[in-house]
Coordinates of C-alpha atoms and ligand atoms in Angstrom, one line a residue:
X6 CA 21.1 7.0 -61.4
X7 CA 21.9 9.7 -63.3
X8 CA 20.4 11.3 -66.4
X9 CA 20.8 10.8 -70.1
X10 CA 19.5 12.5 -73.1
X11 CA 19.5 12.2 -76.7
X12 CA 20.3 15.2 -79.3
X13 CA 17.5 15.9 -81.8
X14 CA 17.7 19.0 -83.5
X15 CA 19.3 20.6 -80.7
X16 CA 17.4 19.6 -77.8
X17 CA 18.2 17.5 -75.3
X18 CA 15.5 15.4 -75.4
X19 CA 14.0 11.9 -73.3
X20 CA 13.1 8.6 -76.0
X21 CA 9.7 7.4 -76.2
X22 CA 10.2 3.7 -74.9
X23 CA 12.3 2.5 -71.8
X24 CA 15.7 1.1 -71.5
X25 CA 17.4 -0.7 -68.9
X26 CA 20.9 -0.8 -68.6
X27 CA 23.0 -3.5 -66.5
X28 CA 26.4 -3.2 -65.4
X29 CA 27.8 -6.8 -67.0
X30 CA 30.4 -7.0 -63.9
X31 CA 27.2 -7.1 -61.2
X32 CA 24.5 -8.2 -63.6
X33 CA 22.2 -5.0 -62.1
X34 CA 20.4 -2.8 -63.8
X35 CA 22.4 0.4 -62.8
X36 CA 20.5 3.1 -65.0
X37 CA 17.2 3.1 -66.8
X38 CA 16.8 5.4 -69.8
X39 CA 15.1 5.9 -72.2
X40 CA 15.7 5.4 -76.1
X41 CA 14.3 6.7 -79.1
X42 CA 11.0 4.8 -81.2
X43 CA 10.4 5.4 -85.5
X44 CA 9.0 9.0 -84.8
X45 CA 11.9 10.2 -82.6
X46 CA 14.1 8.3 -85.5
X47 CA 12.4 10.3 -88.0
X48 CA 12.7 13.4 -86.3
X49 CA 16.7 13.4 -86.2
X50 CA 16.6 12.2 -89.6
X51 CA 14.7 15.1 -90.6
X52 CA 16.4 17.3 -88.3
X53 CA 19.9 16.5 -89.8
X54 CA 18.5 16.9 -93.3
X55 CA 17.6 20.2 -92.8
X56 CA 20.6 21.5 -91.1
X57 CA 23.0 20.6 -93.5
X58 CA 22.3 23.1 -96.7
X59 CA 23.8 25.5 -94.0
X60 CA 26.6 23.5 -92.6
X61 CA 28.0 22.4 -95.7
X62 CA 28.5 26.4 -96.7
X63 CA 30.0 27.0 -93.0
X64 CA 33.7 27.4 -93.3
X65 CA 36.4 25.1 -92.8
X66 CA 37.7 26.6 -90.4
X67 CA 34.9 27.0 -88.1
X68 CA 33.9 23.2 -88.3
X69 CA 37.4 22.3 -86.9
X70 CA 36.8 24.8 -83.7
X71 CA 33.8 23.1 -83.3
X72 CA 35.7 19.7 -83.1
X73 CA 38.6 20.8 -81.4
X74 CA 36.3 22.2 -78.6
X75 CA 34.7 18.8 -78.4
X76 CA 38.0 17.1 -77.8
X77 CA 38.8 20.0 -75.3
X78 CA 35.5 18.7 -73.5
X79 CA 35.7 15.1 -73.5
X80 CA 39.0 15.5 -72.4
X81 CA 38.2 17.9 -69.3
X82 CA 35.9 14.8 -68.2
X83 CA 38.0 12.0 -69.2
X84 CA 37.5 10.5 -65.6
X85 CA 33.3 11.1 -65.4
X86 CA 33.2 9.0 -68.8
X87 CA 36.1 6.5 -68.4
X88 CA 33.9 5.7 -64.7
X89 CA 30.8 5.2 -67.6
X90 CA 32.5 3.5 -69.8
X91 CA 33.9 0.6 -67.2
X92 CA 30.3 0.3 -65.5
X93 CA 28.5 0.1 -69.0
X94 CA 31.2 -1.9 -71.1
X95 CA 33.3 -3.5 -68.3
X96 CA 36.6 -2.7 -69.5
X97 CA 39.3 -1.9 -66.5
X98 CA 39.4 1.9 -65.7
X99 CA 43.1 2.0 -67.0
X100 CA 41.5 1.2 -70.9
X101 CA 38.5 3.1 -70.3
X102 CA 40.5 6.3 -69.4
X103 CA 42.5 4.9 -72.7
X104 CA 39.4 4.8 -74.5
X105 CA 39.0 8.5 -74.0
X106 CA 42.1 9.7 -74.7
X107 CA 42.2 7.9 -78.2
X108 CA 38.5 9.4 -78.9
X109 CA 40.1 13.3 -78.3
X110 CA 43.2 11.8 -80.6
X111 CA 40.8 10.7 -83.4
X112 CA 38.9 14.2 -83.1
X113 CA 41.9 16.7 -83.3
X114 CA 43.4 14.5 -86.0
X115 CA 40.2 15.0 -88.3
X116 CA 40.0 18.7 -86.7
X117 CA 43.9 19.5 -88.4
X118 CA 42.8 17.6 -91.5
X119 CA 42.3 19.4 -95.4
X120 CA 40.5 18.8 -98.2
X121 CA 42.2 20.5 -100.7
X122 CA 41.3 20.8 -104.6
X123 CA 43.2 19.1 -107.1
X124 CA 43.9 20.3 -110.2
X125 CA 44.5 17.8 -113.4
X126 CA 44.8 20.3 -115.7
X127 CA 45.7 23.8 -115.7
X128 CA 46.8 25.7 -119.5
X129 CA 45.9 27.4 -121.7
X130 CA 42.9 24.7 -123.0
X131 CA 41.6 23.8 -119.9
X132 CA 41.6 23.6 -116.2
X133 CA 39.9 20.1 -114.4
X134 CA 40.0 20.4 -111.1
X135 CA 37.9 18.1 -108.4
X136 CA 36.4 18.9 -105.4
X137 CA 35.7 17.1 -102.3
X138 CA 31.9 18.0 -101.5
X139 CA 30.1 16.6 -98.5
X140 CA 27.7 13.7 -98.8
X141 CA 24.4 14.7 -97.1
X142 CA 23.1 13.2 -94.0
X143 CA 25.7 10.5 -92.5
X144 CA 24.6 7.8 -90.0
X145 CA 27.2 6.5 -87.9
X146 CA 26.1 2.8 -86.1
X147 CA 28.8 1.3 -83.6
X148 CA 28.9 -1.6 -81.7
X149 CA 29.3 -2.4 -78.0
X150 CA 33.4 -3.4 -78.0
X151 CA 34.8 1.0 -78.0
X152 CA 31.0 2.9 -78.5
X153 CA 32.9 6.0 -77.5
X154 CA 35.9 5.6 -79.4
X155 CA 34.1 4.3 -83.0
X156 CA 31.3 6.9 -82.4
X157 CA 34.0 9.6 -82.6
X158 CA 36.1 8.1 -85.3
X159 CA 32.9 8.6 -87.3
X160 CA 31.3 11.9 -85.9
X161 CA 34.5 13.9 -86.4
X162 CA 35.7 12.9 -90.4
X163 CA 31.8 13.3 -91.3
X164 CA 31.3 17.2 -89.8
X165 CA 34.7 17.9 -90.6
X166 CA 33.4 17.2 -94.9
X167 CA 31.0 19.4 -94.6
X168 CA 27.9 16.9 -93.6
X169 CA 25.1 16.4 -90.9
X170 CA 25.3 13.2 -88.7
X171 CA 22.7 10.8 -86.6
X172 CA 25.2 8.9 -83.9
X173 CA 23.8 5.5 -83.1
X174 CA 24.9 3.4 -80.0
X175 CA 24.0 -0.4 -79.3
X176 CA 21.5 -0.9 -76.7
X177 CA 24.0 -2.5 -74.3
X178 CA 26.2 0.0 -74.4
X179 CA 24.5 3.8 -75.1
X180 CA 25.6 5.8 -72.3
X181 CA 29.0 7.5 -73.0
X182 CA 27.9 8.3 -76.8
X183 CA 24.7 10.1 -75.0
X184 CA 26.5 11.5 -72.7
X185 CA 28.6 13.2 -75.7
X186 CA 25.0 15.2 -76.1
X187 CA 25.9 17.2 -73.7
X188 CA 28.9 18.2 -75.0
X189 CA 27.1 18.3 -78.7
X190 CA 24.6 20.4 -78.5
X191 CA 26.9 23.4 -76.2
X192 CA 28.7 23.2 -79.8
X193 CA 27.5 22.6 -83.0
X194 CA 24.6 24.5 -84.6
X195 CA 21.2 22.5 -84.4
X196 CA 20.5 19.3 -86.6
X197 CA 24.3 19.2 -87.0
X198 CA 24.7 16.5 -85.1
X199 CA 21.9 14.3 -83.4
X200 CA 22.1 11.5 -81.2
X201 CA 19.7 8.5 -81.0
X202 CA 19.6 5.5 -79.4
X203 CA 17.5 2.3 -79.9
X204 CA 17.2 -1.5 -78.3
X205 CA 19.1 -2.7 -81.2
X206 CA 15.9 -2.9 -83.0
X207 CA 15.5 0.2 -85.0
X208 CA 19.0 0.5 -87.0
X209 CA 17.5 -0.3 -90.2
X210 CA 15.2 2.9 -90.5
X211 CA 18.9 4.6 -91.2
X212 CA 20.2 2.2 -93.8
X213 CA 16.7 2.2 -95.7
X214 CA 16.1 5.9 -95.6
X215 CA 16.0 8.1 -99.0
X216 CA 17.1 10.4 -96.9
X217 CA 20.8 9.1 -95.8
X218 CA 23.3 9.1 -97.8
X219 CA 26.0 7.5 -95.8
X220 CA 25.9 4.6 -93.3
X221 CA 29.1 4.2 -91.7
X222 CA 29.1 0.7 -89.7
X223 CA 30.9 -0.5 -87.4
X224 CA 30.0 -4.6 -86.4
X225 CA 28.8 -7.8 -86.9
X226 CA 29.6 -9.3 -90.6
X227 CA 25.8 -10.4 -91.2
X228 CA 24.4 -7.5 -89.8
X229 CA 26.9 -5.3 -92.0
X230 CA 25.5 -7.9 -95.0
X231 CA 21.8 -6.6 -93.9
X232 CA 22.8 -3.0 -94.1
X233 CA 24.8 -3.3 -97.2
X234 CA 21.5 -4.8 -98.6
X235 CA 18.9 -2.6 -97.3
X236 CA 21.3 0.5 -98.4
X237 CA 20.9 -0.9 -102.2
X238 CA 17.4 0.6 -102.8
X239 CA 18.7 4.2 -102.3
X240 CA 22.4 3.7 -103.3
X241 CA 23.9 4.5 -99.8
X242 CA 27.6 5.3 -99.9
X243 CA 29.0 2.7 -96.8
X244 CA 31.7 2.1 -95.2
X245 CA 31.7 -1.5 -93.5
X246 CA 33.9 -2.2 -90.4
X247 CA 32.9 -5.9 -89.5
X248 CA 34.2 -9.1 -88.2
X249 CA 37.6 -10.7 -87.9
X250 CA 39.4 -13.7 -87.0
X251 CA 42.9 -12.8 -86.8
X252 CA 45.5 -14.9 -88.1
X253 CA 49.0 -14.1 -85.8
X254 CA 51.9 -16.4 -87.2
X255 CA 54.8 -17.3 -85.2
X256 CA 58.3 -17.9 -87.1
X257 CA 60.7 -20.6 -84.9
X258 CA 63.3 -18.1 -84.5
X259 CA 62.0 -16.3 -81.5
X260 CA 62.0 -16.5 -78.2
X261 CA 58.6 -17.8 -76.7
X262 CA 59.3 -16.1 -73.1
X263 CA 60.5 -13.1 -74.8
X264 CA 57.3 -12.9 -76.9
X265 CA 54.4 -14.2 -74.9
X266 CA 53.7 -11.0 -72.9
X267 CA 53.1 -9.1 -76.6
X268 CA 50.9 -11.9 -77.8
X269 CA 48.9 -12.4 -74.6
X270 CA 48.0 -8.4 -74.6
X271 CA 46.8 -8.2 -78.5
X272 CA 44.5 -11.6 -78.1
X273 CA 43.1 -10.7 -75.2
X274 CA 42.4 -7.1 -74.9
X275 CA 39.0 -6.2 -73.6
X276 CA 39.0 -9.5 -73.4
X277 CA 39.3 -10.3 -76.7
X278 CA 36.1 -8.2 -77.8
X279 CA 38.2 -6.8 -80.0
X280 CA 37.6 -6.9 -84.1
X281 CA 41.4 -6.6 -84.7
X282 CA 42.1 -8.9 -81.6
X283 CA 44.9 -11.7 -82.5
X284 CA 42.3 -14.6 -82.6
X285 CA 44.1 -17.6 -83.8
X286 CA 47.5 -18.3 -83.3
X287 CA 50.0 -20.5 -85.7
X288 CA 53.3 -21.3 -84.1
X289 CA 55.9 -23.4 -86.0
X290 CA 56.6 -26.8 -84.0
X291 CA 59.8 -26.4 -83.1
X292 CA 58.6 -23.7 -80.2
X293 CA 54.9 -24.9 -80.0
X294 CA 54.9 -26.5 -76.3
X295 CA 57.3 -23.4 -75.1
X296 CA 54.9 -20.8 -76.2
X297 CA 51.9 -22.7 -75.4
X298 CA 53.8 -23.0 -71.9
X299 CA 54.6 -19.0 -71.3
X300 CA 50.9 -17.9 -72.8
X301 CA 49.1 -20.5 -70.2
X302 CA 51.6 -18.9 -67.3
X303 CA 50.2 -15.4 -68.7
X304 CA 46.4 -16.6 -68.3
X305 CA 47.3 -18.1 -65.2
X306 CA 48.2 -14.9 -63.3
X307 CA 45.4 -12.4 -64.9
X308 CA 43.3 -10.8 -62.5
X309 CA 39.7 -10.9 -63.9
X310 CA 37.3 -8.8 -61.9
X311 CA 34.9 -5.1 -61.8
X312 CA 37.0 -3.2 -64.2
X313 CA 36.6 -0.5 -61.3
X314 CA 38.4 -2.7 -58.6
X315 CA 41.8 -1.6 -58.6
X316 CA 44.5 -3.9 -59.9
X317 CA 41.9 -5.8 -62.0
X318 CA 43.0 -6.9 -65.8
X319 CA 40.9 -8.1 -67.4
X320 CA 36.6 -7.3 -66.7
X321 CA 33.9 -9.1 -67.8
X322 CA 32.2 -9.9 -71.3
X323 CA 30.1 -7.3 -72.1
X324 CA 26.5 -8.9 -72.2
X325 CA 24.9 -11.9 -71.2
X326 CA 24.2 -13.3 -75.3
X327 CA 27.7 -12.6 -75.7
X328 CA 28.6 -14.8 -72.6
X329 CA 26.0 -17.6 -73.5
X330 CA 28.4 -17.5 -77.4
X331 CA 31.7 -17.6 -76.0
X332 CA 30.6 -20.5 -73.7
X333 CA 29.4 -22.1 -77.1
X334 CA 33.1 -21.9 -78.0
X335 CA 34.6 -23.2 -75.1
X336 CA 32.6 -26.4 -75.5
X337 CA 33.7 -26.2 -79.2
X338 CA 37.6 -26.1 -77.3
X339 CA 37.3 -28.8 -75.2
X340 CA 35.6 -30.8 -77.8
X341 CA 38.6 -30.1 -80.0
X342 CA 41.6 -29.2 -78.3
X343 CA 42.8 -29.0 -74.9
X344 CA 42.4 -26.7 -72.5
X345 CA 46.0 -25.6 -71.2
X346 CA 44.9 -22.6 -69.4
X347 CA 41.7 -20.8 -68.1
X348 CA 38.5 -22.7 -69.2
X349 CA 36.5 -21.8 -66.7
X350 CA 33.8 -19.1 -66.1
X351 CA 33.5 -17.7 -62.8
X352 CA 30.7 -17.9 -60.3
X353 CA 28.2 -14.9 -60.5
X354 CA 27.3 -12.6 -60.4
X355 CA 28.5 -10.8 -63.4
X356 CA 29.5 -12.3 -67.1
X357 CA 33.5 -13.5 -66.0
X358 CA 35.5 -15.9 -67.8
X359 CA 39.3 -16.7 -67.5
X360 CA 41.6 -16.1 -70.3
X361 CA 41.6 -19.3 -71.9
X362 CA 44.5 -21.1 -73.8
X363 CA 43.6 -23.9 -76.0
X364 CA 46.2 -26.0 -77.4
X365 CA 46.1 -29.6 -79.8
X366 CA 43.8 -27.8 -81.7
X367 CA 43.4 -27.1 -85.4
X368 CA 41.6 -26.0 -88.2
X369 CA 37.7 -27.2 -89.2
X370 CA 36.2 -25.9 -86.0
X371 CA 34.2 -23.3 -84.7
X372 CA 37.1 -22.1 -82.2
X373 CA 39.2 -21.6 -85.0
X374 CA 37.4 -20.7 -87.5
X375 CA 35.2 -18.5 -86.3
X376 CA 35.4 -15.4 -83.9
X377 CA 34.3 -16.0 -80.6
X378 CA 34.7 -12.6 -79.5
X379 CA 35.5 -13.6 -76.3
X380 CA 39.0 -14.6 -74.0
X381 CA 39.8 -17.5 -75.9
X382 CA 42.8 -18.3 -78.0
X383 CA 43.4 -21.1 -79.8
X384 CA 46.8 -22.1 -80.5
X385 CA 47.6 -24.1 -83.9
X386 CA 50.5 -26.2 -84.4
X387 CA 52.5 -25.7 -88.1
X388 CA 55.6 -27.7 -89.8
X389 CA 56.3 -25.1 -93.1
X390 CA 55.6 -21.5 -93.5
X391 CA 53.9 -22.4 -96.7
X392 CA 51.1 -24.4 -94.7
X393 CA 50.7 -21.7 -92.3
X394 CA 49.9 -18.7 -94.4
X395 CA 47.6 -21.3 -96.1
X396 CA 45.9 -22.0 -93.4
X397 CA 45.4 -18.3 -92.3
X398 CA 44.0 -16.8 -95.3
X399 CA 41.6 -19.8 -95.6
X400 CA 39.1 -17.6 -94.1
X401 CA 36.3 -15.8 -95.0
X402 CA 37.4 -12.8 -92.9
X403 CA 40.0 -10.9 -93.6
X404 CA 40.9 -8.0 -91.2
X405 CA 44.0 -7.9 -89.9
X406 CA 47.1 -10.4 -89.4
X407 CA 50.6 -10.6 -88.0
X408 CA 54.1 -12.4 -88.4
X409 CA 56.5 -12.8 -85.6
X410 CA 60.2 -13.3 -85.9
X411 CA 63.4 -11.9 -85.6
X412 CA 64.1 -11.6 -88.9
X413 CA 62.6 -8.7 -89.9
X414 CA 63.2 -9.5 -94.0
X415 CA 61.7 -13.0 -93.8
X416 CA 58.9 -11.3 -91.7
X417 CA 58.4 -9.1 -94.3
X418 CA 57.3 -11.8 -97.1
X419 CA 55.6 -13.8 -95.0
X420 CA 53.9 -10.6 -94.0
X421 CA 52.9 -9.6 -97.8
X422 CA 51.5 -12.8 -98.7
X423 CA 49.0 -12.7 -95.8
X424 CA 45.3 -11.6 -97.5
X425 CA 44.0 -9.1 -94.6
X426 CA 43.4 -5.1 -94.5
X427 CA 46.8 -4.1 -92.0
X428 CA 49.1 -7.2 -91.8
X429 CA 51.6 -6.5 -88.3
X430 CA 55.4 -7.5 -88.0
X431 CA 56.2 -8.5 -84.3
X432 CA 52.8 -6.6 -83.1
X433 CA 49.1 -6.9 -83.4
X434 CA 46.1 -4.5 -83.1
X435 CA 48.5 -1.3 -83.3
X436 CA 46.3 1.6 -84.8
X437 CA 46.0 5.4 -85.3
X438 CA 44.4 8.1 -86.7
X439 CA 47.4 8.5 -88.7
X440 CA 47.1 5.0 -90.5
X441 CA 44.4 4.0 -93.2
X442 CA 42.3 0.7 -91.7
X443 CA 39.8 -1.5 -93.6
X444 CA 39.4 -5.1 -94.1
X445 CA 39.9 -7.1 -96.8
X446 CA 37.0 -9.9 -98.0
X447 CA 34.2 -10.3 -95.4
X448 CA 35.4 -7.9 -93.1
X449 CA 34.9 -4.5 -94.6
X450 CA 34.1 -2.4 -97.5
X451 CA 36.0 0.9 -96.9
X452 CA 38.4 2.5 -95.2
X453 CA 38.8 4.4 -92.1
X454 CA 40.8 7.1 -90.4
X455 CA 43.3 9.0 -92.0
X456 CA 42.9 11.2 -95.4
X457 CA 42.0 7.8 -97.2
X458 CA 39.3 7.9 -94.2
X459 CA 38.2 11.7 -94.9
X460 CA 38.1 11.4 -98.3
X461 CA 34.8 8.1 -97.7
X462 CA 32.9 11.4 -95.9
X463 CA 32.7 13.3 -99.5
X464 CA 31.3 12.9 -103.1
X465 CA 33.8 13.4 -105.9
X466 CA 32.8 16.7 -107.8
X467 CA 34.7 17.1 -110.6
X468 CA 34.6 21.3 -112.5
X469 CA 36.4 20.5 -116.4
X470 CA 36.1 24.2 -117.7
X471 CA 37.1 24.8 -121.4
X472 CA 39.0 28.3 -121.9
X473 CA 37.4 28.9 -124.5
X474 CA 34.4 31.5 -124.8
X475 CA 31.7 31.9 -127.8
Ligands
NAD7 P1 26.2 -5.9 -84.2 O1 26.5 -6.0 -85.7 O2 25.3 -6.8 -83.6 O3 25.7 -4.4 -83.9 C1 26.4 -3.2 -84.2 C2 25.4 -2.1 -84.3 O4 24.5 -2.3 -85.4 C3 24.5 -1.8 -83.1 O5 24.5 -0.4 -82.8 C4 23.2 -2.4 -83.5 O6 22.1 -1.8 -82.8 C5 23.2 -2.0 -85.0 N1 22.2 -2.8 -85.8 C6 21.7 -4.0 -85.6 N2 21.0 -4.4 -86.7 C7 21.0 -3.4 -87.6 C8 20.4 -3.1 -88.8 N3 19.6 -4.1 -89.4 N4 20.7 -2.0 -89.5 C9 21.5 -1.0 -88.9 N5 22.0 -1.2 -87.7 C10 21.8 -2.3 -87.0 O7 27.7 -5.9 -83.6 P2 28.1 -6.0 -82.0 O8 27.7 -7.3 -81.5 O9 27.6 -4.8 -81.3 O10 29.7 -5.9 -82.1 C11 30.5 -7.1 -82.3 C12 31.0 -7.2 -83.7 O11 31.5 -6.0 -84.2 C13 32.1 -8.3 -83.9 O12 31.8 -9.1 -85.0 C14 33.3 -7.4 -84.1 O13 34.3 -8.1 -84.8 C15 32.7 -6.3 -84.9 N6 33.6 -5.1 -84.8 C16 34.3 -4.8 -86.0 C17 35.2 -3.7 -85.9 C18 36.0 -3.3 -87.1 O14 36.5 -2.2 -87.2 N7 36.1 -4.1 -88.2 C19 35.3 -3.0 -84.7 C20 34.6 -3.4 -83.6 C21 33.7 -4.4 -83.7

């Protein structure tokens, strides 16, 4: 066992109530923490309130050493957290160690980043100019899927404007973002930033407090609904990261052998606990039974173990009500479709299922139109293009999508007509700090990364001077 903390104002400090934490590829508890109760919730509110009339005044240039030394960190112990990261989330080592490298990416992307004034007007009348202030206290929340990754996609754009920040990891997954305490509180001044964790039972104390400014979220659609309606009473700027259920659209011009292997890696990823996972897959009939073929042969050979076991591929879902809802969807496939490949969860212990390929399926049930956020793909049969792109944006999600074909032009309007935050041409799930990401109808309010990202971290303050003097 080894030891965790969380950061309130500075201190490395123990939580109030115990938490166990189990390893989903054994099923045992392999640490017990603890986590934070209302006070100790309170207390980093409070803390990161008062902190932040001096951070916001602490130059620009001294908040991106501070996050560039944090990247230098995480980075010098890429291997101590990716070993974390596997145990706690499951993940293979090889994305766990990929994991890290993308959270030091997202952090020296914000720590390069500007906020520059604009001017509107300059002559002899008037000069407008805005500003890009900071918001106040920001709350990042994240979800079980990347905790270290989407905790330091927030953390960095938030201290980088100029505000104070509360970090929040799920229950089943706290241990990497605590671990980032450490790192934290060697760093930045106290209150900057603080890091609590909870048993996935305190999160609304953030989104109803007068004093947050800014919850940004990162999971479920109905819990994002709850925040988004608890945030209301005090006018909360958010920024809403939530479900999907990923359209991918295959044109009958490709090769299916040629394009399995880049289909079978976006759907099942983390095995497919991914929000911008390729979920539901429409392939025109002329190729249907080929694809379904090489995508079954793909699932047939994946190596589904401990994500620590070397030449493992794919690790196990993440935590046991998440295993018990995905099984709920493979009932839902065999009900409805058939099962061409996988189907079958593994004996214990530990949460393993097979990637699972479900063909003779189609719209109108819960495997396709819902997200199981789980290994499971279900494979839809299509005559005309028309149909298809019907069929995909007849969702209440809206996150991300993709065509595939080898004509890159046809891709193109297919592509455009497709009603999703980031629509892909012959990929899916390929993302950067570099490239602005949000989802379109119920899968996000908001944008994230990039300067679009920055710019949801700061309050518009706009100076219109007159030249003119009395
Ligand atoms: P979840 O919504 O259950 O929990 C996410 C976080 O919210 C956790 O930290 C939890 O403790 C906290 N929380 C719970 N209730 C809260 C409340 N009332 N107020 C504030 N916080 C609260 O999500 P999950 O099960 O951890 O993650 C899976 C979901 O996340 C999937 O739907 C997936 O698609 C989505 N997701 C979306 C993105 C994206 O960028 N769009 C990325 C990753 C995951």
């Amino acid at each position: 066992m080894q030891s965790f903390s969380m950061l309130i104002n500075g201190d490395l400090v123990q939580g109030n109530r115990p938490l166990d934490i189990i390893n989903p590829a054994t099923e045992e508890v392999f640490q017990r923490i603890t986590c934070a109760d209302e006070s100790q919730f309170e207390q980093a509110i409070g803390a990161a309130k008062a902190a932040f009339p001096q951070w916001q005044t602490v130059d620009m240039q001294n908040r991106r050493d501070s996050l560039n030394k944090l990247a230098d960190a995480l980075e010098e112990q890429t291997n101590v957290f990716a070993e974390l990261l596997t145990q706690e989330q499951g993940k293979p080592l090889a994305e766990s160690i990929a994991e890290v490298g993308f959270s030091c990416a997202f952090i020296r992307y914000f720590a390069q980043s500007e906020l520059p004034i604009e001017t509107y007007q300059d002559d002899e009348t008037a000069k407008i100019e805005l500003h890009r202030k900071p918001l106040g206290v920001v709350a990042g929340v994240v979800p079980w899927n990347f905790p270290l990754m989407i905790g330091s996609f927030k953390l960095a754009p938030a201290v980088l404007a100029g505000n104070t920040f509360i970090l929040k990891p799920p229950a089943t997954t706290p241990l990497c973002v605590l671990k980032l305490s450490e790192i934290c509180q060697q760093i930045f001044p106290k209150g900057v930033v603080n890091i609590i964790t909870d048993n996935n039972d305190l999160g609304h104390i953030l989104s109803t407090h007068p004093d947050v400014a800014k919850v940004a979220f990162t999971g479920s659609t109905p819990v994002g609904k709850k925040i988004m309606s608890a945030a209301a009473t005090t006018l909360k700027r958010l920024t809403l990261e939530l479900g999907g259920n990923d359209a991918g659209i295959v044109l009958p011009d490709v090769d299916p052998k040629k394009i399995a292997p880049a289909i079978f890696a976006t759907a099942f990823m983390n095995c497919g606990q991914v929000c911008i996972a390729l979920k539901r897959l429409y392939v025109h009939e002329d190729i249907y039974d080929d694809l379904v073929h090489e995508l079954s042969e793909l699932a047939n050979n994946a190596i589904v173990g401990n994500g620590l076991h070397e030449g493992v591929t794919f690790g196990p879902i993440q935590n046991k009500a998440q295993f018990i809802k995905v099984q709920e969807y493979l009932a839902d496939a065999k009900e409805n479709g058939v099962i061409s490949a996988g189907g079958e969860v593994l004996d214990g212990p530990g949460f393993f299922m097979r990637p699972t390929i479900v063909r003779d399926v189609t719209d109108g049930c819960k495997v396709v139109d819902e997200e199981p956020f789980g290994p499971i793909l279900p494979v839809i049969k299509y005559k005309t293009i028309d149909e298809a792109v019907e069929r995909a944006n007849n969702s209440v999600f809206g996150l991300g999508g993709s065509v595939w074909s080898n004509d890159l032009d046809k891709a193109y309007d297919v592509a455009k007509r497709l009603e999703c935050g980031t629509t892909w041409i012959n990929q899916h799930l390929a993302f950067g700090p570099t490239v602005p990401f949000g989802g379109a109808k119920e899968s996000g309010i908001g944008v994230e990364f990039a300067q679009e990202g920055l710019l949801e971290y700061t309050q518009v303050h706009v100076i219109n001077m007159a030249k003119q003097t009395f």
